[in-house]
Amino acid sequence: MKRSLLWIFVIPLALALLSCGQRKRDAVFYEQMVDSIRKAEQLTEMKRQAGVYDDPVQNFFDTLQLRPLPIQSERSNFAKIGHFGKVPLSLVSMLGYPVDTRLKALLLPRRHGLHALLLEEQLDSINSNLYLYSLDRDYKPIDHLCLYEERDEDRAEDFGRQFMDYYVTSEYEVTILYIFESMRTHKMETEQTRRFQLTEDGNFEEVVVELE
């Protein structure tokens, strides 16, 4: 009888000790894991400051100038917006272009946790187009808008060129004006206005422009 009573007390005590030991091991493991994460973050930051990267994509985007918003149209004079960095050939195809395309990029503030980019496509030694890109957290393109391009237009009653004005607010509300300039009268006329809003999923959704 006494032996039975002894086991009644000993077994729960042994289980309690084992449980405490497990909790201690769990705590030690957790502390080691947190310490490892901190060391990895510190190493990553040290590499970034030293200009050493494991990911070439991250390396490129960290070298770009960050341009604050808003942005007002400079038409084809993109250098007035900011310093565009040359996109390496290894990343050109990632942005959806043929590998021989000449691209320059300027980083914009993040929105909805996503990246944004101004991309200059150099068509030749003189002409370039300007695009606004939204990118996911891995810098892969989601959507884009053409902000500026110009082309000659031969119309029945006139000859001239069409180009665009563009405005981007700090909330990524984008307004694009399509303008025709007559070579005969040298007058400029805004023929169309379109407005877009960057959504949480990274798409540029067109919104209705209210007529004044």
XYZ file of N, CA, C and O in Angstrom:
848
model
N 0.832 -1.206 0.000
C 0.000 0.000 0.000
C 0.869 1.259 0.000
O 0.635 2.200 -0.744
N 1.892 1.222 0.863
C 2.794 2.370 0.920
C 3.517 2.557 -0.410
O 3.744 3.669 -0.863
N 3.936 1.395 -1.043
C 4.620 1.493 -2.325
C 3.710 2.112 -3.395
O 4.145 2.920 -4.208
N 2.437 1.768 -3.380
C 1.485 2.333 -4.336
C 1.340 3.833 -4.147
O 1.294 4.611 -5.099
N 1.270 4.244 -2.873
C 1.160 5.678 -2.599
C 2.414 6.421 -3.061
O 2.352 7.552 -3.554
N 3.586 5.779 -2.927
C 4.832 6.408 -3.339
C 4.851 6.673 -4.839
O 5.231 7.743 -5.298
N 4.402 5.689 -5.639
C 4.366 5.869 -7.091
C 3.372 6.956 -7.502
O 3.578 7.661 -8.484
N 2.307 7.095 -6.741
C 1.317 8.135 -7.036
C 1.957 9.522 -6.991
O 1.638 10.410 -7.770
N 2.891 9.717 -6.050
C 3.569 11.015 -5.923
C 4.780 11.136 -6.840
O 5.066 12.215 -7.352
N 5.488 10.037 -7.054
C 6.733 10.079 -7.821
C 6.482 10.316 -9.301
O 7.149 11.123 -9.940
N 5.484 9.616 -9.879
C 5.235 9.720 -11.315
C 4.854 11.137 -11.745
O 5.445 11.688 -12.679
N 3.892 11.790 -11.078
C 3.599 13.178 -11.474
C 4.786 14.109 -11.321
O 4.991 15.015 -12.121
N 5.595 13.896 -10.266
C 6.763 14.745 -10.062
C 7.761 14.571 -11.200
O 8.326 15.548 -11.708
N 7.973 13.311 -11.620
C 8.894 13.038 -12.721
C 8.406 13.677 -14.018
O 9.180 14.259 -14.779
N 7.096 13.587 -14.273
C 6.530 14.211 -15.488
C 6.677 15.722 -15.460
O 6.970 16.354 -16.472
N 6.493 16.288 -14.262
C 6.630 17.739 -14.133
C 8.056 18.182 -14.419
O 8.306 19.185 -15.087
N 9.031 17.401 -13.881
C 10.436 17.732 -14.118
C 10.791 17.622 -15.594
O 11.512 18.442 -16.149
N 10.275 16.552 -16.238
C 10.521 16.382 -17.662
C 9.933 17.532 -18.461
O 10.521 18.042 -19.406
N 8.724 17.960 -18.068
C 8.061 19.059 -18.756
C 8.850 20.351 -18.615
O 9.033 21.099 -19.555
N 9.354 20.591 -17.388
C 10.152 21.789 -17.168
C 11.426 21.744 -18.003
O 11.850 22.739 -18.578
N 12.022 20.561 -18.074
C 13.231 20.418 -18.882
C 12.966 20.690 -20.334
O 13.772 21.323 -21.026
N 11.812 20.238 -20.843
C 11.451 20.479 -22.245
C 11.250 21.952 -22.503
O 11.683 22.493 -23.512
N 10.592 22.622 -21.529
C 10.375 24.061 -21.699
C 11.700 24.817 -21.721
O 11.881 25.764 -22.471
N 12.634 24.366 -20.876
C 13.942 25.015 -20.863
C 14.650 24.820 -22.193
O 15.263 25.723 -22.732
N 14.553 23.595 -22.743
C 15.189 23.332 -24.027
C 14.529 24.161 -25.129
O 15.195 24.685 -26.008
N 13.182 24.263 -25.065
C 12.474 25.081 -26.049
C 12.921 26.537 -25.963
O 13.101 27.206 -26.979
N 13.087 27.057 -24.762
C 13.505 28.439 -24.571
C 14.905 28.666 -25.119
O 15.183 29.662 -25.782
N 15.793 27.722 -24.851
C 17.163 27.828 -25.352
C 17.175 27.795 -26.875
O 17.858 28.585 -27.537
N 16.392 26.884 -27.454
C 16.313 26.780 -28.910
C 15.771 28.068 -29.513
O 16.282 28.555 -30.529
N 14.728 28.630 -28.892
C 14.135 29.861 -29.396
C 15.139 31.015 -29.348
O 15.266 31.788 -30.291
N 15.877 31.109 -28.211
C 16.873 32.166 -28.083
C 17.959 32.028 -29.144
O 18.413 33.015 -29.721
N 18.387 30.779 -29.401
C 19.410 30.544 -30.424
C 18.892 30.918 -31.811
O 19.617 31.485 -32.626
N 17.610 30.613 -32.079
C 17.022 30.935 -33.374
C 16.942 32.440 -33.570
O 17.292 32.969 -34.637
N 16.483 33.161 -32.540
C 16.396 34.621 -32.618
C 17.777 35.226 -32.812
O 17.971 36.145 -33.611
N 18.762 34.675 -32.085
C 20.131 35.171 -32.206
C 20.666 34.953 -33.623
O 21.338 35.826 -34.185
N 20.343 33.803 -34.227
C 20.786 33.514 -35.593
C 20.161 34.483 -36.588
O 20.816 34.950 -37.526
N 18.858 34.784 -36.395
C 18.161 35.720 -37.275
C 18.789 37.112 -37.171
O 19.022 37.786 -38.179
N 19.096 37.531 -35.941
C 19.714 38.845 -35.749
C 21.079 38.912 -36.428
O 21.411 39.906 -37.079
N 21.851 37.849 -36.289
C 23.175 37.827 -36.909
C 23.064 37.869 -38.431
O 23.856 38.534 -39.100
N 22.061 37.136 -38.978
C 21.860 37.138 -40.429
C 21.466 38.522 -40.922
O 21.938 38.989 -41.965
N 20.593 39.214 -40.152
C 20.182 40.562 -40.532
C 21.359 41.526 -40.462
O 21.518 42.394 -41.328
N 22.181 41.380 -39.419
C 23.354 42.237 -39.283
C 24.333 42.013 -40.431
O 24.908 42.956 -40.976
N 24.515 40.731 -40.817
C 25.406 40.401 -41.917
C 24.890 40.987 -43.230
O 25.656 41.540 -44.032
N 23.575 40.890 -43.446
C 22.969 41.447 -44.654
C 23.173 42.955 -44.728
O 23.505 43.503 -45.775
N 22.984 43.632 -43.585
C 23.155 45.083 -43.547
C 24.614 45.463 -43.772
O 24.913 46.434 -44.480
N 25.539 44.687 -43.190
C 26.962 44.955 -43.395
C 27.343 44.782 -44.862
O 28.096 45.583 -45.416
N 26.790 43.747 -45.500
C 27.059 43.523 -46.921
C 26.503 44.674 -47.753
O 27.138 45.139 -48.697
N 25.290 45.119 -47.400
C 24.660 46.212 -48.153
C 25.507 47.476 -48.065
O 25.740 48.164 -49.063
N 25.967 47.802 -46.854
C 26.773 48.998 -46.671
C 28.117 48.891 -47.387
O 28.675 49.891 -47.836
N 28.618 47.666 -47.478
C 29.900 47.449 -48.148
C 29.745 47.292 -49.659
O 30.729 47.200 -50.386
N 28.480 47.241 -50.131
C 28.238 47.080 -51.551
C 28.408 45.659 -52.041
O 28.674 45.429 -53.215
N 28.250 44.698 -51.118
C 28.368 43.280 -51.477
C 26.982 42.656 -51.393
O 26.314 42.738 -50.367
N 26.523 42.010 -52.475
C 25.181 41.464 -52.534
C 25.202 40.018 -53.026
O 26.004 39.659 -53.887
N 24.304 39.223 -52.451
C 24.123 37.862 -52.940
C 23.162 37.838 -54.124
O 23.219 36.946 -54.959
N 22.261 38.825 -54.180
C 21.236 38.884 -55.222
C 21.550 40.044 -56.167
O 21.509 41.213 -55.759
N 21.875 39.792 -57.442
C 22.204 40.880 -58.370
C 21.039 41.832 -58.616
O 21.246 43.008 -58.904
N 19.802 41.323 -58.506
C 18.630 42.185 -58.696
C 18.558 43.209 -57.568
O 18.384 44.413 -57.801
N 18.694 42.719 -56.329
C 18.700 43.619 -55.175
C 19.857 44.606 -55.278
O 19.728 45.787 -54.952
N 20.979 44.107 -55.741
C 22.159 44.954 -55.908
C 21.849 46.122 -56.834
O 22.132 47.283 -56.517
N 21.230 45.839 -57.984
C 20.922 46.895 -58.942
C 19.947 47.916 -58.369
O 20.183 49.135 -58.456
N 18.853 47.448 -57.779
C 17.837 48.378 -57.295
C 18.345 49.234 -56.137
O 17.905 50.374 -55.968
N 19.288 48.698 -55.366
C 19.853 49.490 -54.278
C 20.802 50.576 -54.774
O 21.143 51.489 -54.025
N 21.247 50.473 -56.016
C 22.126 51.509 -56.572
C 21.346 52.658 -57.204
O 21.935 53.702 -57.514
N 20.034 52.488 -57.394
C 19.238 53.510 -58.082
C 18.927 54.679 -57.167
O 18.747 54.527 -55.955
N 18.837 55.847 -57.781
C 18.400 57.028 -57.049
C 16.913 56.905 -56.727
O 16.117 56.476 -57.565
N 16.538 57.271 -55.504
C 15.125 57.276 -55.107
C 14.560 58.661 -55.339
O 15.030 59.640 -54.757
N 13.534 58.735 -56.186
C 12.920 60.017 -56.542
C 11.607 60.171 -55.776
O 10.688 59.375 -55.951
N 11.504 61.178 -54.898
C 10.240 61.374 -54.171
C 9.132 61.847 -55.099
O 9.381 62.397 -56.173
N 7.907 61.644 -54.676
C 6.733 62.121 -55.400
C 6.259 63.415 -54.749
O 6.560 63.674 -53.589
N 5.499 64.247 -55.459
C 4.909 64.054 -56.786
C 5.896 64.346 -57.918
O 6.979 64.894 -57.687
N 5.455 63.992 -59.138
C 6.239 64.253 -60.345
C 5.394 65.071 -61.303
O 4.242 64.734 -61.569
N 5.987 66.145 -61.802
C 5.322 66.976 -62.802
C 5.993 66.760 -64.147
O 7.209 66.529 -64.223
N 5.225 66.825 -65.191
C 5.725 66.540 -66.535
C 6.906 67.423 -66.916
O 6.891 68.642 -66.736
N 7.935 66.757 -67.422
C 9.066 67.445 -68.044
C 9.130 67.089 -69.515
O 10.153 67.296 -70.171
N 8.027 66.505 -70.008
C 7.960 66.035 -71.391
C 9.146 65.117 -71.687
O 9.379 64.161 -70.968
N 9.903 65.385 -72.730
C 10.974 64.452 -73.105
C 12.285 64.713 -72.358
O 13.252 63.964 -72.523
N 12.312 65.747 -71.532
C 13.534 66.071 -70.795
C 13.551 65.301 -69.473
O 13.405 65.868 -68.390
N 13.760 63.991 -69.554
C 13.671 63.130 -68.373
C 14.765 63.417 -67.347
O 14.595 63.123 -66.157
N 15.885 63.986 -67.777
C 16.983 64.274 -66.856
C 16.563 65.264 -65.774
O 17.157 65.297 -64.685
N 15.526 66.074 -66.049
C 15.034 67.017 -65.045
C 14.289 66.316 -63.913
O 14.119 66.888 -62.837
N 13.825 65.098 -64.153
C 13.109 64.348 -63.119
C 14.091 63.802 -62.095
O 13.857 63.819 -60.887
N 15.214 63.275 -62.582
C 16.209 62.683 -61.703
C 17.258 61.946 -62.514
O 17.221 61.931 -63.747
N 18.186 61.309 -61.796
C 19.264 60.582 -62.468
C 18.824 59.142 -62.724
O 18.613 58.362 -61.794
N 18.702 58.785 -63.985
C 18.311 57.439 -64.376
C 19.561 56.566 -64.506
O 20.504 56.916 -65.207
N 19.555 55.415 -63.814
C 20.675 54.494 -63.889
C 20.479 53.470 -64.995
O 19.363 53.034 -65.280
N 21.581 53.095 -65.633
C 21.521 52.133 -66.731
C 21.142 50.749 -66.216
O 21.704 50.255 -65.247
N 20.166 50.131 -66.873
C 19.724 48.784 -66.485
C 20.676 47.754 -67.105
O 20.877 47.758 -68.326
N 21.268 46.865 -66.291
C 22.159 45.832 -66.843
C 21.422 44.919 -67.819
O 20.218 44.667 -67.665
N 22.147 44.440 -68.817
C 21.539 43.559 -69.817
C 20.935 42.315 -69.174
O 19.933 41.783 -69.649
N 21.515 41.861 -68.069
C 21.009 40.656 -67.409
C 19.628 40.856 -66.803
O 18.914 39.889 -66.530
N 19.220 42.125 -66.593
C 17.915 42.407 -65.990
C 16.902 42.945 -66.999
O 15.722 43.080 -66.674
N 17.360 43.258 -68.205
C 16.454 43.819 -69.219
C 15.327 42.848 -69.540
O 14.148 43.229 -69.611
N 15.667 41.567 -69.738
C 14.637 40.581 -70.076
C 13.669 40.365 -68.921
O 12.494 40.047 -69.136
N 14.149 40.518 -67.678
C 13.278 40.371 -66.518
C 12.163 41.412 -66.538
O 11.056 41.176 -66.036
N 12.440 42.563 -67.142
C 11.454 43.637 -67.238
C 10.582 43.511 -68.484
O 9.755 44.369 -68.762
N 10.774 42.423 -69.247
C 9.900 42.133 -70.379
C 10.358 42.690 -71.706
O 9.560 42.791 -72.643
N 11.643 43.051 -71.821
C 12.166 43.623 -73.054
C 13.171 42.681 -73.707
O 13.791 41.857 -73.028
N 13.369 42.808 -75.026
C 14.469 42.082 -75.670
C 15.797 42.487 -75.035
O 15.961 43.635 -74.598
N 16.728 41.554 -74.971
C 17.959 41.781 -74.214
C 18.810 42.926 -74.764
O 19.647 43.475 -74.042
N 18.609 43.300 -76.023
C 19.415 44.371 -76.601
C 18.766 45.752 -76.435
O 19.266 46.748 -76.966
N 17.650 45.836 -75.675
C 16.974 47.118 -75.453
C 17.768 47.955 -74.459
O 18.233 47.457 -73.438
N 17.925 49.230 -74.761
C 18.639 50.133 -73.862
C 17.642 50.771 -72.892
O 16.760 51.532 -73.300
N 17.800 50.445 -71.626
C 16.885 50.923 -70.590
C 17.649 51.675 -69.505
O 18.786 51.339 -69.175
N 16.978 52.688 -68.948
C 17.461 53.373 -67.754
C 16.311 53.422 -66.747
O 15.140 53.441 -67.134
N 16.651 53.454 -65.467
C 15.612 53.367 -64.442
C 15.840 54.363 -63.309
O 16.973 54.754 -63.014
N 14.734 54.742 -62.696
C 14.734 55.637 -61.542
C 13.737 55.073 -60.534
O 12.575 54.798 -60.879
N 14.173 54.887 -59.309
C 13.329 54.262 -58.281
C 12.370 55.280 -57.677
O 12.742 56.430 -57.422
N 11.138 54.835 -57.428
C 10.115 55.669 -56.795
C 9.735 55.070 -55.440
O 10.032 53.903 -55.165
N 9.056 55.847 -54.574
C 8.656 55.321 -53.270
C 7.726 54.116 -53.394
O 6.945 54.006 -54.339
N 7.805 53.221 -52.406
C 6.954 52.039 -52.401
C 5.516 52.438 -52.086
O 5.255 53.444 -51.421
N 4.597 51.594 -52.572
C 3.166 51.836 -52.353
C 2.485 50.492 -52.175
O 2.720 49.567 -52.949
N 1.658 50.368 -51.138
C 0.977 49.106 -50.828
C 1.986 47.963 -50.644
O 1.703 46.806 -50.956
N 3.186 48.287 -50.169
C 4.213 47.276 -49.985
C 4.891 46.840 -51.269
O 5.728 45.936 -51.259
N 4.574 47.499 -52.389
C 5.126 47.138 -53.691
C 6.133 48.193 -54.146
O 6.144 49.318 -53.656
N 6.985 47.816 -55.091
C 7.977 48.730 -55.635
C 7.414 49.462 -56.854
O 6.503 48.969 -57.526
N 7.994 50.622 -57.136
C 7.600 51.391 -58.325
C 8.850 51.940 -58.989
O 9.859 52.220 -58.327
N 8.749 52.108 -60.300
C 9.931 52.421 -61.085
C 9.551 53.279 -62.281
O 8.524 53.050 -62.916
N 10.372 54.295 -62.572
C 10.288 54.990 -63.851
C 11.312 54.352 -64.772
O 12.486 54.207 -64.403
N 10.868 53.987 -65.973
C 11.741 53.289 -66.912
C 11.811 54.071 -68.215
O 10.789 54.352 -68.838
N 13.033 54.419 -68.606
C 13.255 55.111 -69.877
C 13.736 54.106 -70.922
O 14.773 53.464 -70.748
N 12.961 53.979 -71.993
C 13.344 53.114 -73.108
C 13.939 53.984 -74.208
O 13.246 54.810 -74.795
N 15.223 53.795 -74.481
C 15.909 54.592 -75.493
C 15.690 53.967 -76.869
O 16.199 52.889 -77.166
N 14.930 54.668 -77.704
C 14.607 54.154 -79.032
C 15.763 54.350 -79.999
O 16.021 53.511 -80.866
N 16.440 55.481 -79.867
C 17.626 55.772 -80.675
C 18.442 56.801 -79.913
O 18.235 57.005 -78.707
N 19.364 57.454 -80.583
C 20.240 58.401 -79.893
C 19.509 59.662 -79.449
O 20.041 60.438 -78.639
N 18.301 59.880 -79.957
C 17.555 61.103 -79.643
C 16.255 60.816 -78.889
O 15.952 61.474 -77.897
N 15.496 59.843 -79.357
C 14.141 59.623 -78.855
C 14.082 58.527 -77.788
O 14.738 57.490 -77.897
N 13.250 58.799 -76.775
C 13.016 57.832 -75.698
C 11.557 57.884 -75.275
O 10.897 58.920 -75.406
N 11.070 56.759 -74.769
C 9.751 56.688 -74.152
C 9.918 56.542 -72.642
O 10.919 56.003 -72.171
N 8.912 56.992 -71.892
C 8.951 56.904 -70.433
C 7.770 56.084 -69.938
O 6.631 56.313 -70.343
N 8.055 55.124 -69.037
C 7.026 54.242 -68.497
C 7.057 54.266 -66.971
O 8.120 54.427 -66.360
N 5.892 54.080 -66.389
C 5.764 53.901 -64.948
C 5.434 52.433 -64.693
O 4.430 51.929 -65.189
N 6.286 51.759 -63.910
C 6.122 50.328 -63.637
C 5.787 50.090 -62.173
O 6.329 50.760 -61.281
N 4.916 49.123 -61.932
C 4.720 48.585 -60.588
C 5.363 47.203 -60.548
O 5.264 46.431 -61.499
N 6.042 46.907 -59.433
C 6.781 45.659 -59.289
C 6.406 44.985 -57.976
O 6.097 45.657 -56.988
N 6.431 43.648 -57.966
C 6.134 42.941 -56.720
C 7.347 42.998 -55.787
O 8.359 43.643 -56.078
N 7.255 42.308 -54.660
C 8.319 42.376 -53.652
C 9.628 41.778 -54.138
O 10.684 42.045 -53.581
N 9.561 40.948 -55.186
C 10.765 40.362 -55.785
C 11.208 41.123 -57.023
O 12.008 40.617 -57.810
N 10.667 42.326 -57.207
C 11.009 43.213 -58.324
C 10.569 42.665 -59.681
O 11.132 43.043 -60.713
N 9.565 41.834 -59.707
C 9.029 41.349 -60.973
C 7.876 42.248 -61.398
O 7.033 42.613 -60.575
N 7.806 42.633 -62.686
C 6.782 43.574 -63.147
C 5.364 43.046 -62.945
O 5.094 41.874 -63.173
N 4.479 43.960 -62.523
C 3.049 43.652 -62.400
C 2.281 44.364 -63.503
O 1.532 43.751 -64.252
N 2.461 45.674 -63.609
C 1.719 46.464 -64.592
C 2.559 47.685 -64.953
O 3.531 48.020 -64.260
N 2.185 48.364 -66.043
C 2.917 49.569 -66.423
C 2.025 50.504 -67.227
O 1.018 50.100 -67.795
N 2.431 51.770 -67.236
C 1.767 52.811 -68.016
C 2.805 53.540 -68.846
O 3.914 53.803 -68.367
N 2.445 53.901 -70.049
C 3.306 54.782 -70.846
C 2.992 56.215 -70.428
O 1.857 56.680 -70.566
N 3.999 56.918 -69.912
C 3.816 58.306 -69.498
C 4.164 59.295 -70.597
O 3.601 60.388 -70.664
N 5.143 58.901 -71.431
C 5.541 59.836 -72.487
C 6.039 59.102 -73.717
O 6.887 58.206 -73.637
N 5.513 59.513 -74.845
C 6.046 59.165 -76.156
C 5.602 60.258 -77.117
O 4.624 60.964 -76.862
N 6.334 60.433 -78.173
C 5.913 61.393 -79.187
C 6.122 60.795 -80.569
O 7.021 59.983 -80.773
N 5.246 61.189 -81.469
C 5.322 60.670 -82.836
C 4.731 61.693 -83.805
O 3.876 62.503 -83.431
N 5.204 61.619 -85.031
C 4.651 62.485 -86.080
C 3.287 61.968 -86.508
O 3.057 60.756 -86.533
N 2.394 62.890 -86.834
C 1.062 62.521 -87.290
C 0.726 63.307 -88.559
O 0.775 64.538 -88.567
N 0.382 62.572 -89.582
C -0.009 63.185 -90.851
C -1.515 63.069 -90.972
O -2.057 61.990 -91.254
N -2.210 64.160 -90.722
C -3.663 64.161 -90.745
C -4.167 64.766 -92.056
O -3.428 65.443 -92.766
N -5.437 64.519 -92.310
C -6.019 64.985 -93.576
C -5.933 66.501 -93.707
O -5.644 67.029 -94.790
N -6.159 67.187 -92.589
C -6.188 68.646 -92.649
C -4.918 69.300 -92.110
O -4.763 70.527 -92.184
N -4.008 68.489 -91.574
C -2.834 69.088 -90.942
C -1.734 68.039 -90.769
O -1.960 66.836 -90.907
N -0.559 68.542 -90.469
C 0.567 67.673 -90.135
C 1.185 68.195 -88.843
O 1.277 69.406 -88.627
N 1.571 67.279 -87.956
C 2.140 67.727 -86.691
C 2.701 66.575 -85.897
O 3.072 65.537 -86.447
N 2.740 66.762 -84.595
C 3.231 65.696 -83.729
C 2.323 65.565 -82.521
O 1.716 66.537 -82.054
N 2.232 64.347 -82.021
C 1.462 64.093 -80.805
C 2.431 63.689 -79.702
O 3.351 62.894 -79.921
N 2.230 64.239 -78.521
C 3.065 63.897 -77.374
C 2.197 63.928 -76.124
O 0.972 64.112 -76.196
N 2.810 63.729 -74.955
C 2.032 63.569 -73.729
C 2.602 64.422 -72.610
O 3.815 64.627 -72.516
N 1.710 64.885 -71.750
C 2.097 65.438 -70.461
C 1.669 64.436 -69.392
O 0.679 63.705 -69.573
N 2.380 64.426 -68.276
C 2.123 63.402 -67.261
C 2.311 63.994 -65.863
O 3.177 64.838 -65.636
N 1.483 63.528 -64.939
C 1.538 63.982 -63.553
C 1.285 62.781 -62.644
O 0.320 62.037 -62.845
N 2.134 62.609 -61.640
C 2.008 61.498 -60.697
C 1.995 62.080 -59.290
O 2.959 62.731 -58.870
N 0.910 61.850 -58.546
C 0.817 62.369 -57.183
C 1.492 61.416 -56.200
O 1.893 60.306 -56.550
N 1.588 61.842 -54.940
C 2.190 61.011 -53.901
C 1.334 59.791 -53.588
O 1.805 58.854 -52.939
N 0.081 59.787 -54.028
C -0.812 58.645 -53.837
C -0.878 57.776 -55.095
O -1.734 56.907 -55.202
N 0.003 58.028 -56.031
C 0.051 57.322 -57.314
C -1.255 57.449 -58.102
O -1.749 56.506 -58.690
N -1.784 58.689 -58.086
C -2.841 59.040 -59.020
C -2.142 59.642 -60.246
O -1.397 60.618 -60.132
N -2.355 59.032 -61.392
C -1.601 59.379 -62.594
C -2.543 60.031 -63.613
O -3.569 59.449 -63.981
N -2.184 61.222 -64.057
C -2.955 61.915 -65.096
C -2.088 62.051 -66.339
O -0.933 62.488 -66.247
N -2.638 61.658 -67.485
C -1.907 61.723 -68.754
C -2.719 62.545 -69.748
O -3.909 62.268 -69.962
N -2.086 63.554 -70.343
C -2.721 64.394 -71.346
C -2.097 64.092 -72.709
O -0.868 64.066 -72.836
N -2.942 63.889 -73.703
C -2.489 63.624 -75.069
C -2.658 64.916 -75.868
O -3.772 65.427 -76.012
N -1.540 65.422 -76.365
C -1.507 66.755 -76.969
C -1.069 66.668 -78.433
O -0.155 65.917 -78.775
N -1.736 67.429 -79.272
C -1.352 67.537 -80.686
C -0.847 68.941 -80.949
O -1.505 69.932 -80.621
N 0.354 69.009 -81.558
C 0.918 70.301 -81.945
C 0.957 70.398 -83.463
O 1.569 69.564 -84.135
N 0.296 71.401 -83.999
C 0.232 71.599 -85.444
C 1.520 72.232 -85.952
O 2.004 73.225 -85.393
N 2.076 71.652 -87.007
C 3.249 72.242 -87.644
C 2.861 73.419 -88.550
O 3.695 74.224 -88.918
N 1.568 73.490 -88.856
C 1.084 74.565 -89.736
C 0.806 75.828 -88.940
O 1.209 76.920 -89.337
N 0.119 75.673 -87.800
C -0.251 76.849 -87.006
C 0.593 76.988 -85.735
O 0.529 78.027 -85.075
N 1.329 75.905 -85.379
C 2.157 75.870 -84.161
C 1.321 75.970 -82.884
O 1.844 76.316 -81.823
N 0.044 75.681 -83.016
C -0.824 75.654 -81.842
C -0.854 74.248 -81.252
O -0.760 73.256 -81.974
N -1.009 74.194 -79.919
C -1.103 72.904 -79.228
C -2.510 72.746 -78.653
O -3.071 73.681 -78.085
N -3.042 71.531 -78.791
C -4.396 71.257 -78.325
C -4.412 69.924 -77.557
O -3.922 68.911 -78.048
N -4.967 69.977 -76.346
C -5.127 68.742 -75.564
C -6.352 68.002 -76.086
O -7.475 68.490 -75.991
N -6.112 66.820 -76.649
C -7.194 66.079 -77.293
C -7.820 65.025 -76.388
O -8.964 64.621 -76.602
N -7.086 64.576 -75.382
C -7.614 63.535 -74.507
C -6.917 63.602 -73.151
O -5.728 63.910 -73.065
N -7.688 63.330 -72.098
C -7.130 63.249 -70.745
C -7.564 61.931 -70.118
O -8.748 61.598 -70.128
N -6.591 61.193 -69.600
C -6.897 59.915 -68.943
C -6.274 59.922 -67.551
O -5.213 60.509 -67.328
N -6.946 59.239 -66.622
C -6.465 59.205 -65.238
C -6.472 57.766 -64.738
O -7.372 56.982 -65.030
N -5.434 57.438 -63.963
C -5.270 56.086 -63.438
C -4.935 56.149 -61.947
O -4.371 57.132 -61.469
N -5.261 55.062 -61.249
C -4.937 54.931 -59.835
C -4.268 53.583 -59.611
O -4.748 52.556 -60.093
N -3.163 53.588 -58.889
C -2.480 52.337 -58.571
C -3.252 51.610 -57.476
O -3.459 52.152 -56.388
N -3.678 50.375 -57.754
C -4.461 49.606 -56.785
C -3.539 48.828 -55.847
O -2.330 48.747 -56.055
N -4.122 48.225 -54.817
C -3.339 47.483 -53.835
C -2.665 46.259 -54.430
O -1.647 45.794 -53.907
N -3.226 45.711 -55.526
C -2.601 44.546 -56.160
C -1.579 44.935 -57.230
O -1.041 44.079 -57.929
N -1.313 46.241 -57.360
C -0.246 46.690 -58.242
C -0.663 47.010 -59.661
O 0.205 47.244 -60.513
N -1.963 47.053 -59.936
C -2.438 47.379 -61.283
C -2.830 48.857 -61.373
O -3.269 49.460 -60.395
N -2.663 49.416 -62.576
C -3.080 50.788 -62.818
C -4.503 50.762 -63.379
O -4.736 50.366 -64.518
N -5.428 51.154 -62.547
C -6.845 51.084 -62.898
C -7.323 52.455 -63.373
O -7.141 53.471 -62.683
N -7.927 52.497 -64.544
C -8.384 53.776 -65.082
C -9.635 54.245 -64.345
O -10.545 53.449 -64.041
N -9.660 55.518 -64.041
C -10.807 56.117 -63.353
C -11.414 57.186 -64.263
O -10.755 57.710 -65.160
N -12.669 57.501 -64.009
C -13.389 58.451 -64.851
C -12.875 59.874 -64.554
O -12.714 60.282 -63.403
N -12.606 60.610 -65.617
C -12.190 62.004 -65.500
C -13.432 62.876 -65.589
O -14.157 62.855 -66.581
N -13.692 63.618 -64.515
C -14.878 64.475 -64.495
C -14.623 65.720 -65.338
O -13.603 66.404 -65.197
N -15.552 66.012 -66.219
C -15.439 67.190 -67.079
C -15.843 68.431 -66.303
O -16.833 68.450 -65.589
N -15.048 69.467 -66.448
C -15.352 70.716 -65.735
C -16.234 71.615 -66.567
O -16.173 71.607 -67.785
